[in-house]
Amino acid sequence: MTDAYDFSDRIERVAPSATLAISNLAAEKEAEGADIVDLSVGEPDFDTPENIVEAGKDALDAGHTGYTSSNGIPQLKEAIAEKLRGTGIDADADEVIVTPGGKQALYETFQTLIDEGDEVVLLDPAWVSYEAMTKLAGGDLSRVDLSPHGFQLEPALDELAETVSDDTELLVVNSPSNPTGAVFSETALEGVRDLAVEHDIAVISDEIYERIVYDAEHVSLASLDGMADRTITVNGFSKAYSMTGWRLGYIHAKGDFVGEAGKLHSHSVSCAVNFVQHAGVEALENTDEAVAEMREAFADRRDLLVDLFDEHGIDVDVGDGAFYMMLPVDEDDQAWCEAAIEEASVACVPGSAFNAPGYARISYAASAERLREAVDRLVANDLL
Ligand code: PMP
Ligand code: GLU
């Protein structure tokens, strides 16, 4: 025990990521020989598409191993701007920062905008790291609960209107949503736009699950009239291209944002990994077929899980995107998840981690066989 460290208030305000904590626990148990069905971490179970891997290897062979310019290589920034223009966002390459993962893009955004005491509004259930990033920046949280509305935003717009005010600094929108899979309707996003314009609020649009949408249409918030100058669009390669370990993401925003956030970027990470950025260009330009195949596989798994739960009389508010669903469980979701892993060897994340007690988040990025096995084990242990 040492008392040499006087930890910052900032770091003491937050807990480790609950999603990563559960998947670490599952990995530890597996290392000890247990057979865990791990439905905890949000990570596609596919290999990175071959053309992307080859592009990464080619970039290494070509010697792309040094620093790049801090905000990213020009080819990737241009490919990202082109991609954003494809979803109706008025984007230029010099409005982009390429980051080591979407998480870093979000972290830089919170740090760039939030001062001590600034109000940040989250839509619950909300992904674990938004709360932690708000607290690390010193912000105060206000929350709107979408759970009573089948996790949809449109029916909760009145509550959102009551929550935001001229004092709100930042609103975080994540569609498709982690942890619910909900895809917000264009009407809902227009409602967000109206409130953001009325109260002069900046909005993070975290679109990392944008390519994993089934029976709905993804709308980029920054493409709506009035939103171009107040939206920070965050995205990443982890989910769409099954590139979680490559660590690649980006920020797009207008005006001075990139200049200001770029200061933090240059003083912290310097740049994203050089050869990974080259692989990112290939991902954006030549991977549509593989992305579509993965999306279809996710859709089949979602439908399978819904059927399996239905057989046991459990109704889930299933979303049209991402690869998550919120399973209603006991009020004490922590205890339920503990029993699930300890007794049934099935790992899920307690809804409380997303400010949604009474649910367990299931990541269905697993094979049909493992999903069936998970449900069988939960039933056998009286957890369903
Ligand atoms: N946003 C959301 C909603 C996520 O679920 C994740 C997953 N970790 C991220 C951002 C960040 O992903 P990454 O850092 O792997 O790009
Ligand atoms: N976003 C994924 C999840 O929610 C990966 C883990 C994390 O970054 O939190 O499970």
mmCIF file of C-alpha atoms and ligand atoms in Angstrom:
data_model
loop_
_atom_site.group_PDB
_atom_site.id
_atom_site.type_symbol
_atom_site.label_atom_id
_atom_site.label_comp_id
_atom_site.label_asym_id
_atom_site.label_seq_id
_atom_site.Cartn_x
_atom_site.Cartn_y
_atom_site.Cartn_z
ATOM 1 C CA MET A 1 0.000 0.000 0.000
ATOM 2 C CA THR A 2 1.384 3.399 -0.888
ATOM 3 C CA ASP A 3 -0.076 6.782 -0.146
ATOM 4 C CA ALA A 4 2.287 8.521 -2.518
ATOM 5 C CA TYR A 5 -0.447 9.239 -5.033
ATOM 6 C CA ASP A 6 -3.017 11.959 -4.536
ATOM 7 C CA PHE A 7 -5.475 11.019 -7.249
ATOM 8 C CA SER A 8 -7.284 13.752 -9.103
ATOM 9 C CA ASP A 9 -10.939 14.435 -8.280
ATOM 10 C CA ARG A 10 -11.579 13.928 -11.962
ATOM 11 C CA ILE A 11 -10.372 10.333 -11.995
ATOM 12 C CA GLU A 12 -12.036 9.492 -8.686
ATOM 13 C CA ARG A 13 -15.407 10.543 -10.127
ATOM 14 C CA VAL A 14 -15.534 7.598 -12.530
ATOM 15 C CA ALA A 15 -15.598 3.793 -12.430
ATOM 16 C CA PRO A 16 -13.986 1.440 -14.971
ATOM 17 C CA SER A 17 -16.056 0.654 -18.099
ATOM 18 C CA ALA A 18 -18.723 -1.884 -17.042
ATOM 19 C CA THR A 19 -18.883 -3.416 -20.528
ATOM 20 C CA LEU A 20 -15.162 -4.065 -20.587
ATOM 21 C CA ALA A 21 -15.178 -5.214 -16.937
ATOM 22 C CA ILE A 22 -17.719 -7.980 -17.656
ATOM 23 C CA SER A 23 -15.945 -9.136 -20.787
ATOM 24 C CA ASN A 24 -12.646 -9.206 -18.848
ATOM 25 C CA LEU A 25 -14.347 -11.374 -16.206
ATOM 26 C CA ALA A 26 -15.678 -13.695 -18.934
ATOM 27 C CA ALA A 27 -12.177 -13.922 -20.465
ATOM 28 C CA GLU A 28 -10.666 -14.737 -17.036
ATOM 29 C CA LYS A 29 -13.173 -17.537 -16.494
ATOM 30 C CA GLU A 30 -12.464 -18.907 -19.960
ATOM 31 C CA ALA A 31 -8.737 -18.841 -19.250
ATOM 32 C CA GLU A 32 -9.502 -20.992 -16.180
ATOM 33 C CA GLY A 33 -11.234 -23.495 -18.473
ATOM 34 C CA ALA A 34 -14.901 -22.424 -18.180
ATOM 35 C CA ASP A 35 -17.093 -22.451 -21.307
ATOM 36 C CA ILE A 36 -18.701 -19.007 -21.201
ATOM 37 C CA VAL A 37 -21.191 -17.787 -23.794
ATOM 38 C CA ASP A 38 -19.982 -14.215 -23.895
ATOM 39 C CA LEU A 39 -22.802 -11.873 -24.882
ATOM 40 C CA SER A 40 -21.269 -8.972 -22.994
ATOM 41 C CA VAL A 41 -18.929 -6.896 -25.082
ATOM 42 C CA GLY A 42 -20.121 -5.151 -28.217
ATOM 43 C CA GLU A 43 -17.709 -6.648 -30.687
ATOM 44 C CA PRO A 44 -18.535 -8.247 -34.053
ATOM 45 C CA ASP A 45 -17.418 -11.888 -34.124
ATOM 46 C CA PHE A 46 -16.303 -11.725 -37.773
ATOM 47 C CA ASP A 47 -12.748 -11.450 -39.033
ATOM 48 C CA THR A 48 -11.814 -8.082 -40.500
ATOM 49 C CA PRO A 49 -12.593 -8.342 -44.243
ATOM 50 C CA GLU A 50 -9.602 -9.656 -46.189
ATOM 51 C CA ASN A 51 -9.205 -6.632 -48.473
ATOM 52 C CA ILE A 52 -8.766 -4.389 -45.404
ATOM 53 C CA VAL A 53 -6.207 -6.739 -43.843
ATOM 54 C CA GLU A 54 -4.287 -6.805 -47.151
ATOM 55 C CA ALA A 55 -4.361 -3.008 -47.368
ATOM 56 C CA GLY A 56 -2.933 -2.829 -43.836
ATOM 57 C CA LYS A 57 -0.145 -5.287 -44.726
ATOM 58 C CA ASP A 58 0.615 -3.440 -47.970
ATOM 59 C CA ALA A 59 0.858 -0.184 -46.042
ATOM 60 C CA LEU A 60 3.333 -1.765 -43.623
ATOM 61 C CA ASP A 61 5.384 -3.141 -46.532
ATOM 62 C CA ALA A 62 5.334 0.279 -48.153
ATOM 63 C CA GLY A 63 6.848 1.742 -44.980
ATOM 64 C CA HIS A 64 3.858 3.685 -43.674
ATOM 65 C CA THR A 65 5.109 3.351 -40.126
ATOM 66 C CA GLY A 66 5.971 6.888 -39.052
ATOM 67 C CA TYR A 67 3.816 9.636 -37.560
ATOM 68 C CA THR A 68 1.224 11.107 -39.890
ATOM 69 C CA SER A 69 -0.001 14.677 -39.801
ATOM 70 C CA SER A 70 -1.876 14.966 -36.549
ATOM 71 C CA ASN A 71 -5.431 15.064 -37.912
ATOM 72 C CA GLY A 72 -4.840 12.172 -40.323
ATOM 73 C CA ILE A 73 -3.558 11.300 -43.784
ATOM 74 C CA PRO A 74 -5.141 13.366 -46.578
ATOM 75 C CA GLN A 75 -6.453 10.281 -48.461
ATOM 76 C CA LEU A 76 -8.395 9.073 -45.417
ATOM 77 C CA LYS A 77 -9.733 12.511 -44.479
ATOM 78 C CA GLU A 78 -10.925 12.930 -48.079
ATOM 79 C CA ALA A 79 -12.502 9.431 -48.115
ATOM 80 C CA ILE A 80 -14.293 10.235 -44.826
ATOM 81 C CA ALA A 81 -15.541 13.587 -46.163
ATOM 82 C CA GLU A 82 -16.796 11.825 -49.288
ATOM 83 C CA LYS A 83 -18.571 9.202 -47.158
ATOM 84 C CA LEU A 84 -20.185 11.930 -45.037
ATOM 85 C CA ARG A 85 -21.348 13.785 -48.128
ATOM 86 C CA GLY A 86 -23.016 10.492 -49.104
ATOM 87 C CA THR A 87 -25.295 10.777 -46.044
ATOM 88 C CA GLY A 88 -26.120 14.404 -46.810
ATOM 89 C CA ILE A 89 -23.537 16.098 -44.582
ATOM 90 C CA ASP A 90 -21.755 19.107 -46.036
ATOM 91 C CA ALA A 91 -18.210 17.924 -45.257
ATOM 92 C CA ASP A 92 -14.679 18.897 -46.260
ATOM 93 C CA ALA A 93 -11.534 16.898 -45.522
ATOM 94 C CA ASP A 94 -10.124 19.698 -43.337
ATOM 95 C CA GLU A 95 -13.152 19.422 -41.015
ATOM 96 C CA VAL A 96 -12.136 15.870 -40.033
ATOM 97 C CA ILE A 97 -9.908 14.521 -37.250
ATOM 98 C CA VAL A 98 -8.928 10.861 -37.586
ATOM 99 C CA THR A 99 -8.679 9.286 -34.133
ATOM 100 C CA PRO A 100 -7.527 5.982 -32.632
ATOM 101 C CA GLY A 101 -11.111 4.712 -32.213
ATOM 102 C CA GLY A 102 -14.501 6.338 -31.875
ATOM 103 C CA LYS A 103 -14.002 6.420 -28.112
ATOM 104 C CA GLN A 104 -11.077 8.825 -28.438
ATOM 105 C CA ALA A 105 -13.163 10.933 -30.852
ATOM 106 C CA LEU A 106 -15.865 11.198 -28.179
ATOM 107 C CA TYR A 107 -13.377 11.886 -25.398
ATOM 108 C CA GLU A 108 -11.814 14.738 -27.362
ATOM 109 C CA THR A 109 -15.265 16.157 -28.088
ATOM 110 C CA PHE A 110 -16.330 16.203 -24.424
ATOM 111 C CA GLN A 111 -13.015 17.734 -23.389
ATOM 112 C CA THR A 112 -13.272 20.388 -26.090
ATOM 113 C CA LEU A 113 -16.797 21.533 -25.226
ATOM 114 C CA ILE A 114 -17.486 20.890 -21.543
ATOM 115 C CA ASP A 115 -16.426 23.095 -18.646
ATOM 116 C CA GLU A 116 -16.939 22.419 -14.939
ATOM 117 C CA GLY A 117 -20.695 22.553 -14.216
ATOM 118 C CA ASP A 118 -21.873 22.536 -17.846
ATOM 119 C CA GLU A 119 -25.055 20.566 -18.460
ATOM 120 C CA VAL A 120 -24.868 17.473 -20.685
ATOM 121 C CA VAL A 121 -28.129 15.701 -21.601
ATOM 122 C CA LEU A 122 -28.181 11.942 -22.208
ATOM 123 C CA LEU A 123 -30.971 9.765 -23.581
ATOM 124 C CA ASP A 124 -31.257 6.682 -21.363
ATOM 125 C CA PRO A 125 -30.458 3.869 -21.652
ATOM 126 C CA ALA A 126 -27.151 5.453 -22.692
ATOM 127 C CA TRP A 127 -23.827 3.810 -23.494
ATOM 128 C CA VAL A 128 -21.592 3.617 -20.412
ATOM 129 C CA SER A 129 -18.816 5.924 -21.522
ATOM 130 C CA TYR A 130 -20.922 9.055 -22.121
ATOM 131 C CA GLU A 131 -21.488 9.429 -18.379
ATOM 132 C CA ALA A 132 -17.828 8.804 -17.582
ATOM 133 C CA MET A 133 -16.649 11.257 -20.239
ATOM 134 C CA THR A 134 -19.045 13.919 -18.940
ATOM 135 C CA LYS A 135 -17.735 13.446 -15.409
ATOM 136 C CA LEU A 136 -14.092 13.474 -16.534
ATOM 137 C CA ALA A 137 -14.772 16.838 -18.184
ATOM 138 C CA GLY A 138 -16.513 18.139 -15.019
ATOM 139 C CA GLY A 139 -19.979 18.353 -16.602
ATOM 140 C CA ASP A 140 -23.322 17.757 -14.875
ATOM 141 C CA LEU A 141 -25.747 15.182 -16.255
ATOM 142 C CA SER A 142 -29.433 15.490 -17.012
ATOM 143 C CA ARG A 143 -31.170 12.428 -18.389
ATOM 144 C CA VAL A 144 -34.311 11.565 -20.325
ATOM 145 C CA ASP A 145 -35.539 7.986 -19.963
ATOM 146 C CA LEU A 146 -36.625 6.332 -23.205
ATOM 147 C CA SER A 147 -37.362 2.964 -21.498
ATOM 148 C CA PRO A 148 -41.100 3.623 -21.015
ATOM 149 C CA HIS A 149 -41.347 4.455 -24.731
ATOM 150 C CA GLY A 150 -40.002 1.181 -26.136
ATOM 151 C CA PHE A 151 -36.589 2.932 -26.213
ATOM 152 C CA GLN A 152 -37.780 5.276 -28.960
ATOM 153 C CA LEU A 153 -37.076 9.002 -28.934
ATOM 154 C CA GLU A 154 -40.096 10.279 -30.857
ATOM 155 C CA PRO A 155 -42.618 9.634 -28.033
ATOM 156 C CA ALA A 156 -40.188 11.193 -25.519
ATOM 157 C CA LEU A 157 -39.710 14.515 -27.315
ATOM 158 C CA ASP A 158 -41.951 16.365 -24.837
ATOM 159 C CA GLU A 159 -39.829 15.104 -21.964
ATOM 160 C CA LEU A 160 -36.707 16.133 -23.822
ATOM 161 C CA ALA A 161 -38.225 19.590 -24.344
ATOM 162 C CA GLU A 162 -38.846 19.837 -20.583
ATOM 163 C CA THR A 163 -35.275 18.785 -19.826
ATOM 164 C CA VAL A 164 -33.224 20.994 -22.128
ATOM 165 C CA SER A 165 -32.914 24.741 -21.646
ATOM 166 C CA ASP A 166 -30.670 27.633 -22.612
ATOM 167 C CA ASP A 167 -28.294 26.297 -19.945
ATOM 168 C CA THR A 168 -27.785 23.002 -21.772
ATOM 169 C CA GLU A 169 -24.361 22.821 -23.382
ATOM 170 C CA LEU A 170 -24.439 19.444 -25.065
ATOM 171 C CA LEU A 171 -26.884 16.692 -26.016
ATOM 172 C CA VAL A 172 -25.703 13.209 -26.982
ATOM 173 C CA VAL A 173 -27.649 11.272 -29.612
ATOM 174 C CA ASN A 174 -26.668 7.702 -30.513
ATOM 175 C CA SER A 175 -28.703 6.122 -33.295
ATOM 176 C CA PRO A 176 -28.649 3.169 -33.805
ATOM 177 C CA SER A 177 -28.330 2.942 -30.058
ATOM 178 C CA ASN A 178 -26.027 1.016 -27.821
ATOM 179 C CA PRO A 179 -27.502 -0.616 -25.665
ATOM 180 C CA THR A 180 -31.041 -0.819 -27.119
ATOM 181 C CA GLY A 181 -30.548 -1.162 -30.883
ATOM 182 C CA ALA A 182 -33.189 1.563 -31.406
ATOM 183 C CA VAL A 183 -32.957 3.591 -34.606
ATOM 184 C CA PHE A 184 -34.447 7.049 -34.102
ATOM 185 C CA SER A 185 -36.957 8.254 -36.696
ATOM 186 C CA GLU A 186 -36.378 11.311 -38.868
ATOM 187 C CA THR A 187 -39.250 13.010 -37.011
ATOM 188 C CA ALA A 188 -37.487 12.370 -33.706
ATOM 189 C CA LEU A 189 -34.242 13.808 -35.057
ATOM 190 C CA GLU A 190 -36.103 16.833 -36.398
ATOM 191 C CA GLY A 191 -37.471 17.280 -32.882
ATOM 192 C CA VAL A 192 -33.908 17.247 -31.576
ATOM 193 C CA ARG A 193 -32.969 19.788 -34.232
ATOM 194 C CA ASP A 194 -35.789 22.150 -33.241
ATOM 195 C CA LEU A 195 -34.764 22.056 -29.572
ATOM 196 C CA ALA A 196 -31.054 22.385 -30.345
ATOM 197 C CA VAL A 197 -31.661 25.438 -32.528
ATOM 198 C CA GLU A 198 -34.116 27.005 -30.042
ATOM 199 C CA HIS A 199 -31.727 26.661 -27.099
ATOM 200 C CA ASP A 200 -28.440 26.936 -29.010
ATOM 201 C CA ILE A 201 -27.207 23.478 -27.997
ATOM 202 C CA ALA A 202 -24.326 21.506 -29.534
ATOM 203 C CA VAL A 203 -25.177 17.872 -30.314
ATOM 204 C CA ILE A 204 -22.908 14.838 -30.563
ATOM 205 C CA SER A 205 -24.269 12.406 -33.120
ATOM 206 C CA ASP A 206 -22.554 9.078 -32.439
ATOM 207 C CA GLU A 207 -23.202 7.134 -35.635
ATOM 208 C CA ILE A 208 -20.863 4.195 -35.054
ATOM 209 C CA TYR A 209 -23.654 1.643 -35.732
ATOM 210 C CA GLU A 210 -24.866 3.471 -38.841
ATOM 211 C CA ARG A 211 -24.053 0.600 -41.217
ATOM 212 C CA ILE A 212 -25.840 -1.955 -39.047
ATOM 213 C CA VAL A 213 -29.457 -0.960 -39.693
ATOM 214 C CA TYR A 214 -32.140 -3.492 -40.724
ATOM 215 C CA ASP A 215 -35.712 -2.392 -41.446
ATOM 216 C CA ALA A 216 -35.233 1.324 -40.938
ATOM 217 C CA GLU A 217 -33.319 4.185 -42.461
ATOM 218 C CA HIS A 218 -30.357 5.851 -40.839
ATOM 219 C CA VAL A 219 -30.506 9.652 -40.838
ATOM 220 C CA SER A 220 -27.377 11.673 -40.111
ATOM 221 C CA LEU A 221 -28.285 14.473 -37.728
ATOM 222 C CA ALA A 222 -25.859 16.933 -39.343
ATOM 223 C CA SER A 223 -27.716 16.550 -42.650
ATOM 224 C CA LEU A 224 -30.843 18.227 -41.229
ATOM 225 C CA ASP A 225 -31.405 21.932 -41.874
ATOM 226 C CA GLY A 226 -29.963 23.977 -39.036
ATOM 227 C CA MET A 227 -27.736 21.179 -37.698
ATOM 228 C CA ALA A 228 -24.596 21.481 -39.837
ATOM 229 C CA ASP A 229 -22.968 24.074 -37.576
ATOM 230 C CA ARG A 230 -23.922 22.550 -34.216
ATOM 231 C CA THR A 231 -23.400 18.810 -34.766
ATOM 232 C CA ILE A 232 -20.247 16.906 -33.989
ATOM 233 C CA THR A 233 -20.529 13.684 -35.961
ATOM 234 C CA VAL A 234 -18.541 10.828 -34.434
ATOM 235 C CA ASN A 235 -17.997 7.536 -36.173
ATOM 236 C CA GLY A 236 -15.571 4.624 -36.264
ATOM 237 C CA PHE A 237 -14.504 1.509 -38.104
ATOM 238 C CA SER A 238 -14.833 -0.997 -35.218
ATOM 239 C CA LYS A 239 -18.397 -2.141 -35.754
ATOM 240 C CA ALA A 240 -19.160 -1.724 -39.475
ATOM 241 C CA TYR A 241 -15.907 -3.325 -40.627
ATOM 242 C CA SER A 242 -15.211 -5.588 -37.650
ATOM 243 C CA MET A 243 -12.044 -3.627 -36.841
ATOM 244 C CA THR A 244 -12.296 -3.236 -33.049
ATOM 245 C CA GLY A 245 -8.613 -3.915 -32.394
ATOM 246 C CA TRP A 246 -7.330 -1.679 -35.162
ATOM 247 C CA ARG A 247 -8.509 1.410 -33.255
ATOM 248 C CA LEU A 248 -9.767 3.815 -35.899
ATOM 249 C CA GLY A 249 -12.471 6.474 -35.745
ATOM 250 C CA TYR A 250 -13.128 10.099 -36.565
ATOM 251 C CA ILE A 251 -14.780 13.402 -35.737
ATOM 252 C CA HIS A 252 -16.393 15.750 -38.208
ATOM 253 C CA ALA A 253 -17.513 19.244 -37.272
ATOM 254 C CA LYS A 254 -17.725 22.688 -38.844
ATOM 255 C CA GLY A 255 -16.142 25.980 -37.876
ATOM 256 C CA ASP A 256 -13.387 26.202 -35.258
ATOM 257 C CA PHE A 257 -14.134 22.812 -33.728
ATOM 258 C CA VAL A 258 -11.402 20.845 -35.478
ATOM 259 C CA GLY A 259 -8.802 23.509 -34.672
ATOM 260 C CA GLU A 260 -9.693 23.448 -30.972
ATOM 261 C CA ALA A 261 -10.122 19.671 -30.593
ATOM 262 C CA GLY A 262 -6.997 19.214 -32.711
ATOM 263 C CA LYS A 263 -4.957 20.803 -29.905
ATOM 264 C CA LEU A 264 -5.970 18.032 -27.508
ATOM 265 C CA HIS A 265 -5.468 15.444 -30.239
ATOM 266 C CA SER A 266 -1.926 16.634 -30.990
ATOM 267 C CA HIS A 267 -0.966 16.812 -27.305
ATOM 268 C CA SER A 268 -2.381 13.387 -26.431
ATOM 269 C CA VAL A 269 -2.323 10.771 -29.202
ATOM 270 C CA SER A 270 -0.321 12.732 -31.840
ATOM 271 C CA CYS A 271 -2.115 10.844 -34.630
ATOM 272 C CA ALA A 272 -3.912 7.588 -35.385
ATOM 273 C CA VAL A 273 -1.687 4.664 -36.429
ATOM 274 C CA ASN A 274 -0.265 5.312 -39.895
ATOM 275 C CA PHE A 275 -0.770 1.937 -41.639
ATOM 276 C CA VAL A 276 -4.183 1.540 -40.000
ATOM 277 C CA GLN A 277 -5.274 4.791 -41.614
ATOM 278 C CA HIS A 278 -4.320 3.348 -45.024
ATOM 279 C CA ALA A 279 -6.421 0.266 -44.279
ATOM 280 C CA GLY A 280 -9.249 2.655 -43.354
ATOM 281 C CA VAL A 281 -9.253 4.109 -46.869
ATOM 282 C CA GLU A 282 -9.721 0.602 -48.275
ATOM 283 C CA ALA A 283 -12.526 -0.076 -45.757
ATOM 284 C CA LEU A 284 -14.456 3.003 -46.826
ATOM 285 C CA GLU A 285 -13.950 2.518 -50.534
ATOM 286 C CA ASN A 286 -14.215 -1.223 -51.203
ATOM 287 C CA THR A 287 -16.043 -3.125 -48.482
ATOM 288 C CA ASP A 288 -19.759 -2.680 -49.121
ATOM 289 C CA GLU A 289 -20.368 -6.346 -49.907
ATOM 290 C CA ALA A 290 -18.750 -7.661 -46.719
ATOM 291 C CA VAL A 291 -20.595 -5.041 -44.656
ATOM 292 C CA ALA A 292 -23.902 -6.156 -46.178
ATOM 293 C CA GLU A 293 -23.145 -9.821 -45.390
ATOM 294 C CA MET A 294 -22.369 -9.019 -41.762
ATOM 295 C CA ARG A 295 -25.523 -6.923 -41.495
ATOM 296 C CA GLU A 296 -27.636 -9.821 -42.797
ATOM 297 C CA ALA A 297 -26.035 -12.196 -40.321
ATOM 298 C CA PHE A 298 -26.811 -9.789 -37.454
ATOM 299 C CA ALA A 299 -30.414 -9.436 -38.626
ATOM 300 C CA ASP A 300 -30.841 -13.254 -38.659
ATOM 301 C CA ARG A 301 -29.416 -13.532 -35.155
ATOM 302 C CA ARG A 302 -31.673 -10.802 -33.858
ATOM 303 C CA ASP A 303 -34.715 -12.586 -35.293
ATOM 304 C CA LEU A 304 -33.563 -15.906 -33.858
ATOM 305 C CA LEU A 305 -33.179 -14.423 -30.363
ATOM 306 C CA VAL A 306 -36.576 -12.733 -30.543
ATOM 307 C CA ASP A 307 -38.140 -16.115 -31.481
ATOM 308 C CA LEU A 308 -36.299 -17.932 -28.689
ATOM 309 C CA PHE A 309 -37.397 -15.386 -26.085
ATOM 310 C CA ASP A 310 -40.913 -15.473 -27.474
ATOM 311 C CA GLU A 311 -41.020 -19.261 -26.943
ATOM 312 C CA HIS A 312 -40.459 -18.519 -23.261
ATOM 313 C CA GLY A 313 -43.115 -15.804 -23.158
ATOM 314 C CA ILE A 314 -40.619 -12.947 -23.035
ATOM 315 C CA ASP A 315 -41.357 -9.877 -25.081
ATOM 316 C CA VAL A 316 -38.377 -7.670 -25.967
ATOM 317 C CA ASP A 317 -38.492 -4.131 -27.367
ATOM 318 C CA VAL A 318 -36.195 -5.021 -30.186
ATOM 319 C CA GLY A 319 -34.497 -2.309 -32.215
ATOM 320 C CA ASP A 320 -33.788 -1.994 -35.919
ATOM 321 C CA GLY A 321 -30.045 -1.626 -35.671
ATOM 322 C CA ALA A 322 -26.730 -2.298 -33.912
ATOM 323 C CA PHE A 323 -26.403 -5.793 -32.403
ATOM 324 C CA TYR A 324 -27.835 -5.265 -28.952
ATOM 325 C CA MET A 325 -31.092 -5.867 -27.190
ATOM 326 C CA MET A 326 -32.284 -5.130 -23.689
ATOM 327 C CA LEU A 327 -33.761 -8.194 -22.022
ATOM 328 C CA PRO A 328 -36.180 -7.418 -19.191
ATOM 329 C CA VAL A 329 -34.898 -9.253 -16.095
ATOM 330 C CA ASP A 330 -35.303 -8.978 -12.332
ATOM 331 C CA GLU A 331 -35.347 -5.577 -10.738
ATOM 332 C CA ASP A 332 -31.893 -6.389 -9.392
ATOM 333 C CA ASP A 333 -30.212 -6.674 -12.766
ATOM 334 C CA GLN A 334 -26.741 -6.786 -11.176
ATOM 335 C CA ALA A 335 -27.681 -9.908 -9.223
ATOM 336 C CA TRP A 336 -29.334 -11.428 -12.315
ATOM 337 C CA CYS A 337 -26.188 -10.881 -14.415
ATOM 338 C CA GLU A 338 -24.032 -12.272 -11.637
ATOM 339 C CA ALA A 339 -26.192 -15.405 -11.513
ATOM 340 C CA ALA A 340 -26.130 -15.612 -15.318
ATOM 341 C CA ILE A 341 -22.359 -15.768 -15.412
ATOM 342 C CA GLU A 342 -21.767 -17.757 -12.221
ATOM 343 C CA GLU A 343 -24.551 -20.340 -12.614
ATOM 344 C CA ALA A 344 -25.356 -20.414 -16.335
ATOM 345 C CA SER A 345 -21.956 -19.343 -17.696
ATOM 346 C CA VAL A 346 -23.608 -16.659 -19.826
ATOM 347 C CA ALA A 347 -22.113 -13.155 -19.741
ATOM 348 C CA CYS A 348 -24.378 -10.089 -20.203
ATOM 349 C CA VAL A 349 -24.054 -6.490 -19.012
ATOM 350 C CA PRO A 350 -26.425 -5.224 -16.271
ATOM 351 C CA GLY A 351 -28.819 -2.553 -17.539
ATOM 352 C CA SER A 352 -27.798 -0.370 -14.566
ATOM 353 C CA ALA A 353 -24.499 0.279 -16.358
ATOM 354 C CA PHE A 354 -26.587 2.175 -18.937
ATOM 355 C CA ASN A 355 -28.825 3.767 -16.288
ATOM 356 C CA ALA A 356 -31.545 1.218 -17.110
ATOM 357 C CA PRO A 357 -32.047 -1.056 -14.082
ATOM 358 C CA GLY A 358 -34.264 -4.097 -14.627
ATOM 359 C CA TYR A 359 -32.651 -5.082 -17.917
ATOM 360 C CA ALA A 360 -29.627 -7.028 -19.097
ATOM 361 C CA ARG A 361 -27.919 -5.985 -22.295
ATOM 362 C CA ILE A 362 -27.327 -8.785 -24.743
ATOM 363 C CA SER A 363 -24.841 -8.374 -27.547
ATOM 364 C CA TYR A 364 -25.949 -10.827 -30.212
ATOM 365 C CA ALA A 365 -22.677 -10.643 -32.126
ATOM 366 C CA ALA A 366 -22.337 -14.405 -31.608
ATOM 367 C CA SER A 367 -23.171 -17.466 -33.707
ATOM 368 C CA ALA A 368 -26.726 -18.854 -33.844
ATOM 369 C CA GLU A 369 -25.465 -21.968 -32.058
ATOM 370 C CA ARG A 370 -24.028 -19.929 -29.150
ATOM 371 C CA LEU A 371 -27.183 -17.820 -28.917
ATOM 372 C CA ARG A 372 -29.309 -20.992 -28.646
ATOM 373 C CA GLU A 373 -26.895 -22.359 -26.050
ATOM 374 C CA ALA A 374 -27.171 -19.133 -24.027
ATOM 375 C CA VAL A 375 -30.972 -19.252 -23.947
ATOM 376 C CA ASP A 376 -30.951 -22.975 -23.044
ATOM 377 C CA ARG A 377 -28.559 -22.348 -20.171
ATOM 378 C CA LEU A 378 -30.556 -19.381 -18.849
ATOM 379 C CA VAL A 379 -33.757 -21.476 -18.966
ATOM 380 C CA ALA A 380 -32.053 -24.460 -17.309
ATOM 381 C CA ASN A 381 -30.974 -22.179 -14.450
ATOM 382 C CA ASP A 382 -34.428 -20.627 -14.012
ATOM 383 C CA LEU A 383 -33.163 -17.243 -15.127
ATOM 384 C CA LEU A 384 -35.776 -16.966 -17.875
HETATM 385 N N1 PMP B 1 -19.853 4.695 -29.368
HETATM 386 C C1 PMP B 1 -20.612 3.652 -29.038
HETATM 387 C C2 PMP B 1 -22.072 3.854 -28.878
HETATM 388 C C3 PMP B 1 -20.039 2.398 -28.844
HETATM 389 O O1 PMP B 1 -20.811 1.359 -28.528
HETATM 390 C C4 PMP B 1 -18.653 2.239 -28.982
HETATM 391 C C5 PMP B 1 -18.077 0.874 -28.722
HETATM 392 N N2 PMP B 1 -16.972 0.790 -27.984
HETATM 393 C C6 PMP B 1 -17.900 3.373 -29.327
HETATM 394 C C7 PMP B 1 -18.531 4.584 -29.514
HETATM 395 C C8 PMP B 1 -16.420 3.371 -29.489
HETATM 396 O O2 PMP B 1 -15.917 2.353 -30.275
HETATM 397 P P1 PMP B 1 -14.425 2.333 -30.779
HETATM 398 O O3 PMP B 1 -13.614 3.147 -29.823
HETATM 399 O O4 PMP B 1 -14.059 0.900 -30.818
HETATM 400 O O5 PMP B 1 -14.439 2.966 -32.143
HETATM 401 N N1 GLU B 2 -18.938 -0.378 -27.173
HETATM 402 C C1 GLU B 2 -18.770 -1.752 -26.842
HETATM 403 C C2 GLU B 2 -19.736 -2.143 -25.747
HETATM 404 O O1 GLU B 2 -20.520 -1.339 -25.317
HETATM 405 C C3 GLU B 2 -17.343 -2.107 -26.536
HETATM 406 C C4 GLU B 2 -16.904 -1.908 -25.122
HETATM 407 C C5 GLU B 2 -16.777 -0.494 -24.767
HETATM 408 O O2 GLU B 2 -16.013 0.184 -25.434
HETATM 409 O O3 GLU B 2 -17.461 -0.078 -23.849
HETATM 410 O O4 GLU B 2 -19.737 -3.258 -25.320
#
